[in-house]
Each structure stands twice: as C-alpha cells, then as structure tokens.
Coordinates of C-alpha atoms in Angstrom, one line a residue:
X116 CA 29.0 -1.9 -10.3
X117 CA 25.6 -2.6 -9.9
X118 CA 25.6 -6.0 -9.3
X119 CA 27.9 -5.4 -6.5
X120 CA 25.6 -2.8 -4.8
X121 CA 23.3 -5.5 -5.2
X122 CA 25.6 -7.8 -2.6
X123 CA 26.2 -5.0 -0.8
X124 CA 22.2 -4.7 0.4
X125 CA 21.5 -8.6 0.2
X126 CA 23.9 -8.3 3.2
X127 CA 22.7 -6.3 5.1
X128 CA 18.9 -7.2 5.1
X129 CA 19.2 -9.0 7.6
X130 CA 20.8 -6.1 9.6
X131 CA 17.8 -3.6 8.5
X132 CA 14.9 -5.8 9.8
X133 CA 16.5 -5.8 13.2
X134 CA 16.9 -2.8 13.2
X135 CA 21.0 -1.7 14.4
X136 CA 21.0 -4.3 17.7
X137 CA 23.0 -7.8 18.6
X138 CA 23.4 -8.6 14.7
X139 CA 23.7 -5.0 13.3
X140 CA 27.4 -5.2 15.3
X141 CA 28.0 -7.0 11.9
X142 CA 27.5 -3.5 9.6
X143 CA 30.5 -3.0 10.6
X144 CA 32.8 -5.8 9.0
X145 CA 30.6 -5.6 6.2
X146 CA 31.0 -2.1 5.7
X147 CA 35.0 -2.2 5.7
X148 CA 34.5 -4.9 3.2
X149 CA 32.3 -3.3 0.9
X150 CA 33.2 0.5 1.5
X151 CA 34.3 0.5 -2.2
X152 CA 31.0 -0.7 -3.7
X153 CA 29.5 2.0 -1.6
X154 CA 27.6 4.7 -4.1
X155 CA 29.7 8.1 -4.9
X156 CA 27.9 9.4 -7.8
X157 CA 24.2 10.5 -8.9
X158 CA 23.9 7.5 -11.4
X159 CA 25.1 4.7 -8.8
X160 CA 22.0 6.4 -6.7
X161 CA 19.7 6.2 -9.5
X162 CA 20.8 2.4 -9.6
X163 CA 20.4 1.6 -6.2
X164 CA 16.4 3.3 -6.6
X165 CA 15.7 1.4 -9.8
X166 CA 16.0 -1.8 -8.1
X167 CA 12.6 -2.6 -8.6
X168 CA 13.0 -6.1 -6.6
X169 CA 13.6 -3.8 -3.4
X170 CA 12.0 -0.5 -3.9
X171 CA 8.5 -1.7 -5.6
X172 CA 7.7 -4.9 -3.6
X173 CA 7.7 -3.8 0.1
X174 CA 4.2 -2.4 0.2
X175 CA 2.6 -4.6 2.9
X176 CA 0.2 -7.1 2.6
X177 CA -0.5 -8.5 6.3
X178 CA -3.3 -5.9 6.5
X179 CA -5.1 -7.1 3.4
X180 CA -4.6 -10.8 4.6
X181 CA -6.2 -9.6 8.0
X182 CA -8.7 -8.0 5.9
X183 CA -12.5 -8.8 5.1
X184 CA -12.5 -9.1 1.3
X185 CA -11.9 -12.7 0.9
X186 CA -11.3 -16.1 3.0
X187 CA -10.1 -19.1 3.2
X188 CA -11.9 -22.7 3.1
X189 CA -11.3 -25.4 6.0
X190 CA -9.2 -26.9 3.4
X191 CA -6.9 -23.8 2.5
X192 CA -6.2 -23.1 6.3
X193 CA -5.3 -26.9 6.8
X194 CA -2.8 -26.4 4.2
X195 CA -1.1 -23.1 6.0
X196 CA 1.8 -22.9 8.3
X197 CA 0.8 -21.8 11.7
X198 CA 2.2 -18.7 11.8
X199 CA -0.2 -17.7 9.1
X200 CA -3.0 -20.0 10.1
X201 CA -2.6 -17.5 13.6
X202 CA -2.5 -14.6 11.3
X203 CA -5.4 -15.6 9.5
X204 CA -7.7 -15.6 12.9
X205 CA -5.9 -12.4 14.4
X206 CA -4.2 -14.3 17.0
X207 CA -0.5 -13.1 17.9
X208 CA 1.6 -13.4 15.4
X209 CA 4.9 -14.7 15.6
X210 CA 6.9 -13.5 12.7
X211 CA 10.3 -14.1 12.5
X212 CA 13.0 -12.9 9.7
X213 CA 11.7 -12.7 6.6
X214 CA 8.5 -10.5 7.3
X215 CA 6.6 -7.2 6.6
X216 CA 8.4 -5.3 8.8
X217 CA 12.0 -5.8 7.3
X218 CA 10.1 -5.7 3.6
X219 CA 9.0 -2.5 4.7
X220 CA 12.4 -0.8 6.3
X221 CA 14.6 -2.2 3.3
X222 CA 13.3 0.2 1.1
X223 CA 13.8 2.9 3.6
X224 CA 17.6 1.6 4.3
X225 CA 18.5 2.5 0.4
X226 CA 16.5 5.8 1.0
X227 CA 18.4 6.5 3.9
X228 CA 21.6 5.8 2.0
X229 CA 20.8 7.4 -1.0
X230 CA 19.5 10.9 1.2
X231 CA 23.2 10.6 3.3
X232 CA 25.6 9.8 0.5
X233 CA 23.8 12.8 -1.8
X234 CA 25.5 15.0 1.4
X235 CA 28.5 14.5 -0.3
X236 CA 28.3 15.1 -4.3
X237 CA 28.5 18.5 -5.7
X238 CA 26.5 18.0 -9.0
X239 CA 27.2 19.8 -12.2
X240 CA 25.0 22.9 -13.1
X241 CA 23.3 20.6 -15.8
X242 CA 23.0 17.6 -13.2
X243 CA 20.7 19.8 -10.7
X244 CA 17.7 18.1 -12.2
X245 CA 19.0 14.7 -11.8
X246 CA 20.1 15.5 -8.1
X247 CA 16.6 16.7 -7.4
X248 CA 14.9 14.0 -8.9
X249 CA 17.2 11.2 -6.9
X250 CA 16.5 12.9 -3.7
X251 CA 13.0 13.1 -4.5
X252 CA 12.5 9.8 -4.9
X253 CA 14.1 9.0 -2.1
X254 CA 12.2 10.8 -0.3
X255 CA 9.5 9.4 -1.2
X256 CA 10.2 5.9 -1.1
X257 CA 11.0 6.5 2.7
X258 CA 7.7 8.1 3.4
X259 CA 5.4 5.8 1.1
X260 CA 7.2 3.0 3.3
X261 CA 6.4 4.8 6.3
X262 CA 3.0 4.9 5.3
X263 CA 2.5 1.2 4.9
X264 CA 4.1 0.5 7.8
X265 CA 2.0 2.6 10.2
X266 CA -1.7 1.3 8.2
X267 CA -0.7 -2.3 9.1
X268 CA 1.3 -1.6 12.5
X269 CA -0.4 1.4 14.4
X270 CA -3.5 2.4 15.4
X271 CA -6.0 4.6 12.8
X272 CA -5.0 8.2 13.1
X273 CA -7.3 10.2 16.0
X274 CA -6.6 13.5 16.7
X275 CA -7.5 13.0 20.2
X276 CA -4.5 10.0 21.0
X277 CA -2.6 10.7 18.0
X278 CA 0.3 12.6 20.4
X279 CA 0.1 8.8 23.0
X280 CA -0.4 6.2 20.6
X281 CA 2.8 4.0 19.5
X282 CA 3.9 4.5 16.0
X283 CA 5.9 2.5 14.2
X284 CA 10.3 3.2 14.1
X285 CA 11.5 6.2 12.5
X286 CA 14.9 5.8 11.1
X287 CA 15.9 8.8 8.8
X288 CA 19.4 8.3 8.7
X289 CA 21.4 5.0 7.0
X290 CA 23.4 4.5 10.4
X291 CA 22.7 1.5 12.2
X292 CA 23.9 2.9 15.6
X293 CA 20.6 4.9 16.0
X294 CA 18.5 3.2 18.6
X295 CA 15.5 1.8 17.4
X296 CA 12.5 3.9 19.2
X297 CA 9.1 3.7 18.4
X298 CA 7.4 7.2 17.8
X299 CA 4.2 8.5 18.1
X300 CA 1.4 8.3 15.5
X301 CA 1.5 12.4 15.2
X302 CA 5.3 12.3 14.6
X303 CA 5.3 9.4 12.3
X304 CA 2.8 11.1 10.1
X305 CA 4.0 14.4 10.5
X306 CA 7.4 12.9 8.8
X307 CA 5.2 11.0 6.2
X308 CA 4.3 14.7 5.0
X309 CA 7.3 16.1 5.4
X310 CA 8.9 14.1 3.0
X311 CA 6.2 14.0 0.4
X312 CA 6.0 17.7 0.6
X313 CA 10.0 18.1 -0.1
X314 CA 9.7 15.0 -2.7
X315 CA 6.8 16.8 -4.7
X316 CA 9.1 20.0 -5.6
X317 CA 12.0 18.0 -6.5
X318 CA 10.0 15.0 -8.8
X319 CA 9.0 15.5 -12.1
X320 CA 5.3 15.9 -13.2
X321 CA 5.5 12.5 -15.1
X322 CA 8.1 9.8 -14.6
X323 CA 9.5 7.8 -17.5
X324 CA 8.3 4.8 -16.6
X325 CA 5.9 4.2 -13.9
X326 CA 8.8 2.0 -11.6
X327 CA 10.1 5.6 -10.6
X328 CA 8.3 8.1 -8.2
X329 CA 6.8 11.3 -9.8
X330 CA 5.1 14.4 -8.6
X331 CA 2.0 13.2 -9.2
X332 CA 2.7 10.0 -7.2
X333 CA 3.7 12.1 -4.3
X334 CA 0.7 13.9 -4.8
X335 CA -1.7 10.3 -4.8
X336 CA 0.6 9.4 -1.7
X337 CA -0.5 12.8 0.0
X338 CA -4.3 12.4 -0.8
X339 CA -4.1 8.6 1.2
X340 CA -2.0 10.4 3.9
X341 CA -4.7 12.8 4.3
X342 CA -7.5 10.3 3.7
X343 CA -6.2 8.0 6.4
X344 CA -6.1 10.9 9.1
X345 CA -9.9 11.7 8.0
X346 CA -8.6 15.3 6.8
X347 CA -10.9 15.4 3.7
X348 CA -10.4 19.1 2.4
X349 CA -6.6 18.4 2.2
X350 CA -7.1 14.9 0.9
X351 CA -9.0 15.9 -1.9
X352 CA -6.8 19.1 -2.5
X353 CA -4.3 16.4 -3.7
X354 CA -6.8 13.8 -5.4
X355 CA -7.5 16.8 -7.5
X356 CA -4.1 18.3 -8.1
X357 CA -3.5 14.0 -9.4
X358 CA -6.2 14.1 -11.5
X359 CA -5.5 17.1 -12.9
X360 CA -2.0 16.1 -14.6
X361 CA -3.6 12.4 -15.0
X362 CA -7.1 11.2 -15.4
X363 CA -6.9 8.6 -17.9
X364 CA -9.2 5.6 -17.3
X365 CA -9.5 2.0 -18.5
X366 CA -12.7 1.3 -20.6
X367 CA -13.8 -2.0 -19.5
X368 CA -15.8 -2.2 -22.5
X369 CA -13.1 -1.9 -24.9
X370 CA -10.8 -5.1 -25.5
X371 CA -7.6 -3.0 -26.3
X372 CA -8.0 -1.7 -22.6
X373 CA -9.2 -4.6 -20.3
X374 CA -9.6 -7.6 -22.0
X375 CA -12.6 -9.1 -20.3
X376 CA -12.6 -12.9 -20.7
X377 CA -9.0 -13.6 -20.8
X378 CA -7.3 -15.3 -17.4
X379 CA -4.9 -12.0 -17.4
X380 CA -7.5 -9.5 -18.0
X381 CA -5.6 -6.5 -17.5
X382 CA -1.8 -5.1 -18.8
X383 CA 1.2 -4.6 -16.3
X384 CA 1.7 -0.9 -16.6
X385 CA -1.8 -0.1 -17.7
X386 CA -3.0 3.5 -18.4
X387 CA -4.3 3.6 -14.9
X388 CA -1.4 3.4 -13.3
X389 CA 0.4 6.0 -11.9
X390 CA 3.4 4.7 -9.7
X391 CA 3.5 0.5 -9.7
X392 CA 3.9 -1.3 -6.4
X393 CA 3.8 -4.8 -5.3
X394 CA 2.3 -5.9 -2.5
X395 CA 4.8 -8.3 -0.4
X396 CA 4.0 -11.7 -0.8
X397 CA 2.0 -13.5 1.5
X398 CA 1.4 -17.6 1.9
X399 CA -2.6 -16.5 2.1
X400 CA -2.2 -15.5 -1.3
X401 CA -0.1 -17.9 -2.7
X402 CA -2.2 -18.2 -5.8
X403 CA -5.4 -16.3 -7.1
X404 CA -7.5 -19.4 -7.6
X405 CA -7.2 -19.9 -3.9
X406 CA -8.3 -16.0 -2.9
X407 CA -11.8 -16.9 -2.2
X408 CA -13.8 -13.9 -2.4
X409 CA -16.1 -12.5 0.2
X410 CA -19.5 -13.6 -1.1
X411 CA -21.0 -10.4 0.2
X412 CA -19.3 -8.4 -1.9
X413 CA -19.9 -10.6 -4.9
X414 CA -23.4 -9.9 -4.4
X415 CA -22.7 -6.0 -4.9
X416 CA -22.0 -6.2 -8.9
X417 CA -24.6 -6.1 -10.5
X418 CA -24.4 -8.1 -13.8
X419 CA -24.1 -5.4 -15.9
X420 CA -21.1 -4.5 -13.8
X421 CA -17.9 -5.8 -16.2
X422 CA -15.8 -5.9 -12.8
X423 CA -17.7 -8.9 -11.8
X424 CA -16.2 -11.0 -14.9
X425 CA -12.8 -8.8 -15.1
X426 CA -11.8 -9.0 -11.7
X427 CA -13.3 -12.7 -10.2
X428 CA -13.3 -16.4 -11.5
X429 CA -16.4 -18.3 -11.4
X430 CA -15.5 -21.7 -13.0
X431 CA -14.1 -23.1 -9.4
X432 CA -17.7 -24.0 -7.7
X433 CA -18.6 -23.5 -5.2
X434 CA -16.7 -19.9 -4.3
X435 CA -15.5 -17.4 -6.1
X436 CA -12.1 -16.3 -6.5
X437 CA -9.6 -13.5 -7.7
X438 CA -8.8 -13.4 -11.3
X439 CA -7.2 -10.0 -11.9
X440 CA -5.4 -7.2 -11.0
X441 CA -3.3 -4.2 -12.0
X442 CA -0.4 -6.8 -11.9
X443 CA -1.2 -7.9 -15.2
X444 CA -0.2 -11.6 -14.1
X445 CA -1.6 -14.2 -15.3
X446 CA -4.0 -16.3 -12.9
X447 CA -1.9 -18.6 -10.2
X448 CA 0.7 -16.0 -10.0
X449 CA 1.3 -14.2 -6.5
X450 CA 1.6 -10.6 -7.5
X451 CA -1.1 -8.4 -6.3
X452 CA -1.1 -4.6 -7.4
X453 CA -0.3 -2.2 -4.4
X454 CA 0.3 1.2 -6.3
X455 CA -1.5 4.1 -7.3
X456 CA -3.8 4.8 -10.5
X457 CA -5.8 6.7 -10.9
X458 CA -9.8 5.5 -10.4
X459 CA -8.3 5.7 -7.1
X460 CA -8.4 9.4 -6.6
X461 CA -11.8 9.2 -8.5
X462 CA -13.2 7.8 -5.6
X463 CA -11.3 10.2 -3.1
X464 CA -12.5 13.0 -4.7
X465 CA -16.2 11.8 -4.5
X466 CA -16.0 10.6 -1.0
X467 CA -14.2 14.0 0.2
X468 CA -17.2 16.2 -1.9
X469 CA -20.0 13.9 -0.2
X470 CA -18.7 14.3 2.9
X471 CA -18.3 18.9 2.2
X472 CA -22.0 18.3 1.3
X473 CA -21.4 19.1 -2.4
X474 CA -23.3 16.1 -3.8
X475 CA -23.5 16.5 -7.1
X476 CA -19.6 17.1 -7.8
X477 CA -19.5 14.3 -5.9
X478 CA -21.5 11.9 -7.6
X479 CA -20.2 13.5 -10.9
X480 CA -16.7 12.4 -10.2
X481 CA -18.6 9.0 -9.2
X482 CA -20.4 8.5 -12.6
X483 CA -17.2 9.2 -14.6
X484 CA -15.8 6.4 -13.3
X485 CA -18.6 3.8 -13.5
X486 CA -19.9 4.4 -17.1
X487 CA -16.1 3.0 -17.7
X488 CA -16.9 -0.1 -15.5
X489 CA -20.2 -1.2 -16.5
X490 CA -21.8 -2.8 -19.8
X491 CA -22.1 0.2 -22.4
X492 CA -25.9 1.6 -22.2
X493 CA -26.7 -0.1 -18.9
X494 CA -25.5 2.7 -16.4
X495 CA -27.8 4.5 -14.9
X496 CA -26.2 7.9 -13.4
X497 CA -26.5 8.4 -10.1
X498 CA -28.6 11.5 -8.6
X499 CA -29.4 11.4 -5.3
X500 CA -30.3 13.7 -3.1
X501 CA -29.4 12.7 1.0
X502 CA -25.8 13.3 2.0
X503 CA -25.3 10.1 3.5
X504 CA -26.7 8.2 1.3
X505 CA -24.6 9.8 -1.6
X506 CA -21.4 8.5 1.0
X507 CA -22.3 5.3 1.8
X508 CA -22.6 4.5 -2.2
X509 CA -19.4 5.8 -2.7
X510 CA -17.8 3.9 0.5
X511 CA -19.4 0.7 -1.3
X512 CA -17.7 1.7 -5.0
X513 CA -14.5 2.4 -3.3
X514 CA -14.2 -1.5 -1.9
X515 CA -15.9 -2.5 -5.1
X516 CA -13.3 -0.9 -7.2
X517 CA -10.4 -0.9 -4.9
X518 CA -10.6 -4.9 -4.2
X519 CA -7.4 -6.7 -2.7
X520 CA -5.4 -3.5 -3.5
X521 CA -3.6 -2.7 -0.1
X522 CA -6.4 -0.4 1.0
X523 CA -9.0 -2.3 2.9
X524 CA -7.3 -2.8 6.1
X525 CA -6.8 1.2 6.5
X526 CA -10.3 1.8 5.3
X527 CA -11.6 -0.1 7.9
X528 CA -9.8 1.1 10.4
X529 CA -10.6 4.9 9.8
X530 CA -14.2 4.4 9.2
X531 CA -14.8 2.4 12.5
X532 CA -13.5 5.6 14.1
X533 CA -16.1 7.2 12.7
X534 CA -19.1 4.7 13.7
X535 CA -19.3 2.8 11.1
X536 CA -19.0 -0.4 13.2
X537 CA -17.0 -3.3 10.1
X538 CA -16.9 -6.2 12.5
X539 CA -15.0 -8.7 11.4
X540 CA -15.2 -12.3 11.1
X541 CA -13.7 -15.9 10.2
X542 CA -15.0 -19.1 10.5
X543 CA -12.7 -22.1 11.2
X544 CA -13.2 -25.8 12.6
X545 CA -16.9 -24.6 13.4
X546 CA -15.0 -21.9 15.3
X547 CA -16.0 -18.2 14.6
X548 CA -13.2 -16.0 15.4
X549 CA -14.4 -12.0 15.6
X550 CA -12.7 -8.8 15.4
X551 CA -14.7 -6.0 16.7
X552 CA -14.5 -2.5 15.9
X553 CA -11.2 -0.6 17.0
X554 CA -9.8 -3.7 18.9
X555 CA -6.0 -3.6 19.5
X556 CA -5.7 -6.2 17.2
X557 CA -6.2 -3.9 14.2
X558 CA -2.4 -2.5 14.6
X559 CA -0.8 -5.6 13.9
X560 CA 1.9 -7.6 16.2
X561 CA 5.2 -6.3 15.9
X562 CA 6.9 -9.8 14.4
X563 CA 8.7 -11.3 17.6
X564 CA 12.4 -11.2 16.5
X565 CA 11.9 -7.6 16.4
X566 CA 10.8 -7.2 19.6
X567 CA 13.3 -9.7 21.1
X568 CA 16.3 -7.5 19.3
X569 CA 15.1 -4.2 19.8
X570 CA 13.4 -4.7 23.0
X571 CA 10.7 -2.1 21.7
X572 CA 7.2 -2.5 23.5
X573 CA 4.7 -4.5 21.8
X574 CA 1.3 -3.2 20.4
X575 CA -1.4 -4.3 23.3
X576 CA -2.9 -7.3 21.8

C-alpha cells in the first residue's frame, strides 16, 4: 500500500510545483487511475506523513545560499551552472522544475490531502488520539512549509505594508482547481498561526522519534513565527513554553555528546534536537569542503570556543570550510540541518529579555548555553550592564551558534528593518556584486516556470 502512495505523489509532483494550471489538467487521469491507492484510513495517513523523503527535506535553502555566512572561490563559481552562478550574485533567477518552490508545496500537497481525506473517517473512541495527532501534524507540516516559503519568497514582516506586500500562494485544500493567488504577507502569516495554534492542542508533548511533529515543535515553529514578525513578548512566550518540556543541551566538552575532532563531529538525532529537517539541496552546497566560510565570522570564536574545531575545517588552506552540522553526516555529504533544537530557543529567549530590558535573565539564558560551547574553565560569564550592548552580543552568538542552519537569510532580513544595515556582498571576476539593506532582491524570484504557468506577478526585482 505504501509503496503505491508513493507512485501516487511521485506523479503528481510535477502537478504541485505548478500549481493546478496547463499540466495540472493531468490530475485528472491520474486520479481515475490511482483513486484506489488514495488513503481511507488513519494509518495510510500516518504513512503518507512518515515519508521522511517528502515531509523532512523541503525546508528551503536558496535563502541560506543568498546568505552571508560563507562563499565561494573564483574556482567554485567557474564550476556552477548559471542558474546558480546568477543565484549566487542575486541576479534573477531562472529556476525551472525541480526547485524550492515545488520542494516547498509538496509537503503541503500531502498535508492538504491528509487534512481533506481525515473529512471522511469516523475514528473509533480509542483512535481519537491517533486522529488528532495525524491532523496535527498535518497541520503543521503545512504551516512550517508556509513559513519557509515566505522567509525566502516575501518581504520581512512590517506592520506598516504587511496588509500590501505579496505573499507567497496559499493553497489549503488538496484540489488542484483552486487558482493559484498570491496572498498578502498578513494573511499568509496569519494562516502560519493558525495552523500551529490548532496543531499544538492536537500533538503530543514529545514525539516518538524526532521525524514526527510534536507540541513542542509547534511551539519552536511559533517562537520563529513570532521572531520573524519582530513580536518579541509572544516569541519568547513560546521559546519558553519549548524549553520548559525540553532544555537538554550538547556538552561540547564531553566526547559522548560532540565528538570534537572527528570529520562527523556530531550524531543525527542528537539530544538537541527537537523536530529534524533537511534543508533542500542546493548545487552551492554540494559538498562541505567546498562551503567556504565567511572569514569574518571565523574571527568571532575565540580559541577557547570548541565550535570553532566542531563546526569548521581548517586543513584546506587557504579558507576555511564547513565540517559539521546537526545532520550528523559525515564531511562531503550534502545534508545540512534545517530543524529545531533547542540552543535555538536559548538564544530567543535571551534576545526577546535584552530587548524587554531584563538583562540579566537575558544574559543568564545566554551563559547557560556557552559554558556548554566553550573549553571547560575558560568561560567567562557575561555581566554587562547597557541594553544594547547585552543585544548585539546575543545577535552575534545567535549567527555564531545558528551557522548555515536555515536562519540567516530571515535574520537578516528582520534586523535591517530595524536599522541594523547587513549589506551584503560577493566578489567575482574582480566584480563586487552588493546587496543593500531591504532591496527587493531579499524576497527571492519566483522560479520562472511558475510564473509562466500561473501567470502570478513577480516579486519586483
């Protein structure tokens, strides 16, 4: 059964990333064909979730690749196809079939599917829970999708625009007919909420296995819905509600948690880790040795720091590259972790306390993470005493920590609404390509096949 669900979605991929136009008229020979294979029953649902292939791999990575954490030598760029050499130097992209976009609205077709078809089961009493927990995770699959997909293809949340500025496609049913309309940002987050708000009352505290959504997970997805829209007392309401079921943390001074020297420093699945995501793959990061790392934020560890040897390689002279990551991977693999754990909503909470002016909660929460991170003995608390320089150390621990993680590009974006002018730049073919602050270009091209199909407006480039 489960292999033919399988076929049943490889078919239509093709028919999600377009999004119900000219090749969705197809849906409907391959739903007569396939109307059989169709899921009737809550463990056929739980199936089609569990597919971790299609449900934990669509978080995207374009904004990371647009990013300012790493780059890529003259050599490296030589070596890339043009669509990503263009991506690389935020120029237009022209994306076609297989891309963010339909990695990001496959996962929300099988939501979609799972959400309609659950219309139609009457569960036993004793299969309530079960029911609950399906359409929870549903739920939020959808909105964690949602998320992604508006970081990378809309404009940071303002308050102000919020009600004008373009959005991304919301499609909350699993029928194709639905014109594909672009919403606004307001709508598109207000659904985001939604659906983490239902999803957190259905899921259980604590997953079995960190592949399925949890409360707790909604919870972390809540806190970076709220972070994102700069809303810090509700951000931090859910950072702590996280940490309060969860706040295990690796010990990068013990072996049996990171293991410090190896090529594969830490485990897949780690104690961190609270719901596991990949980021898509990207041709930029086709293999960690070639992730060169922003030397700038090299320079920020300090050597006592044990992220500097866990997370970078410095064998390949002259740069510096990625070595590891929540993946667990060894090096030269493509994986990159895009989930939640929790030092994440460490940092949350002390960047939502600095910024309420409570500054020794915040650099509390702060120091309980780095004693963990740095050589045992050498770290000093922090005490200080000015608000803003109590957030701008956090700001700078949060990309310390956070590195390549599917954050960056979002991070960025919110904070240079708030003045804190990131400029951007690459340097090609004695070329220097910049972005500035708030450009168009930070909500991403809509890939062009989508645009042809749908006949959607672009973002303004």
């Amino acid at each position: 059964m489960m292999e033919k669900l399988k076929s049943f979605i490889s078919k239509i991929s093709l028919c999600i990333a377009l999004m119900g136009m000219t090749a969705c008229e197809k849906y409907l020979d391959i739903q007569s064909n396939d109307e059989q294979v169709i899921p009737k029953d809550l463990e056929s649902l739980q199936q089609l979730l569990d597919n971790s292939a299609k449900m934990n791999r669509g978080v995207g990575s374009y904004g990371e690749v647009s990013a300012d954490d790493y780059f890529i030598d003259q050599t490296l760029y030589d070596a890339k196809t043009e669509e990503n050499k263009r991506s690389y130097i935020w120029e237009n992209d022209l994306d076609v079939f297989e891309n963010d976009w339909s990695k990001g609205y496959t996962p929300v077709y099988i939501s979609n599917l799972v959400i309609d078809q659950l219309q139609h089961i009457n569960p036993a009493s004793d299969d309530l829970a079960n029911r609950d927990q399906v359409l929870g995770s549903a739920l939020f699959y959808r909105a964690n999708q949602y998320l992604s997909l508006l970081w990378n293809y809309a404009k940071a949340y303002h308050p102000e625009t919020a009600n004008t500025d373009m959005g991304i496609v919301l499609r909350n049913s699993s029928d194709f007919n639905e014109k594909s309309v672009r919403s606004s940002v307001q709508v598109c987050y207000d659904r985001v909420i939604q659906d983490l708000r239902t999803a957190m009352e259905l899921l259980p505290d604590q997953a079995t296995h960190v592949m399925r959504p949890s409360k707790i997970a909604a919870y972390g997805v809540l806190s970076r819905t709220y972070l994102s829209m700069a809303k810090y007392d509700s951000a931090y309401y859910f950072a702590d509600k996280v940490l309060e079921i969860k706040d295990d943390l690796l010990d990068f001074n013990n072996p049996a948690d990171v293991a410090i020297t190896s090529n594969f420093p830490f485990a897949r699945f780690n104690k961190e880790t609270i719901t596991y995501f990949n980021l898509t793959t990207s041709e930029i990061f086709d293999q960690y040795a070639n992730i060169q790392v922003d030397t700038l934020l090299y320079a920020t560890y300090s050597t006592h720091d044990l992220r500097r040897e866990a997370y970078f390689l410095t064998g390949l002279a002259p740069y510096v590259s990625l070595k590891g990551n929540y993946a667990g991977q060894p090096a030269f693999e493509t994986f990159f972790f895009g989930g939640l754990a929790t030092d994440e909503f460490y940092l949350v909470r002390a960047e939502c306390l600095a910024r309420a002016g409570k500054l020794e909660d915040a650099q509390e929460a702060l120091n309980k993470l780095l004693v963990k991170r740095y050589k045992t003995g050498t770290f000093q608390p922090y005490a200080l005493t000015s608000q803003q320089a109590v957030l701008q150390l956090i700001l700078k621990e949060r990309r310390k920590e956070l590195v390549l993680r599917g954050l960056r590009w979002i991070d960025i974006k919110r904070l240079n609404l708030e003045g804190a002018n990131i400029t951007l730049k690459r340097k090609i073919n004695d070329k220097e390509y910049i972005l500035l602050p708030n450009a168009n270009r930070f909500a991403l091209p809509l890939p062009i096949d989508i645009i042809r199909e749908t006949g959607m407006p672009q973002n303004p480039i």
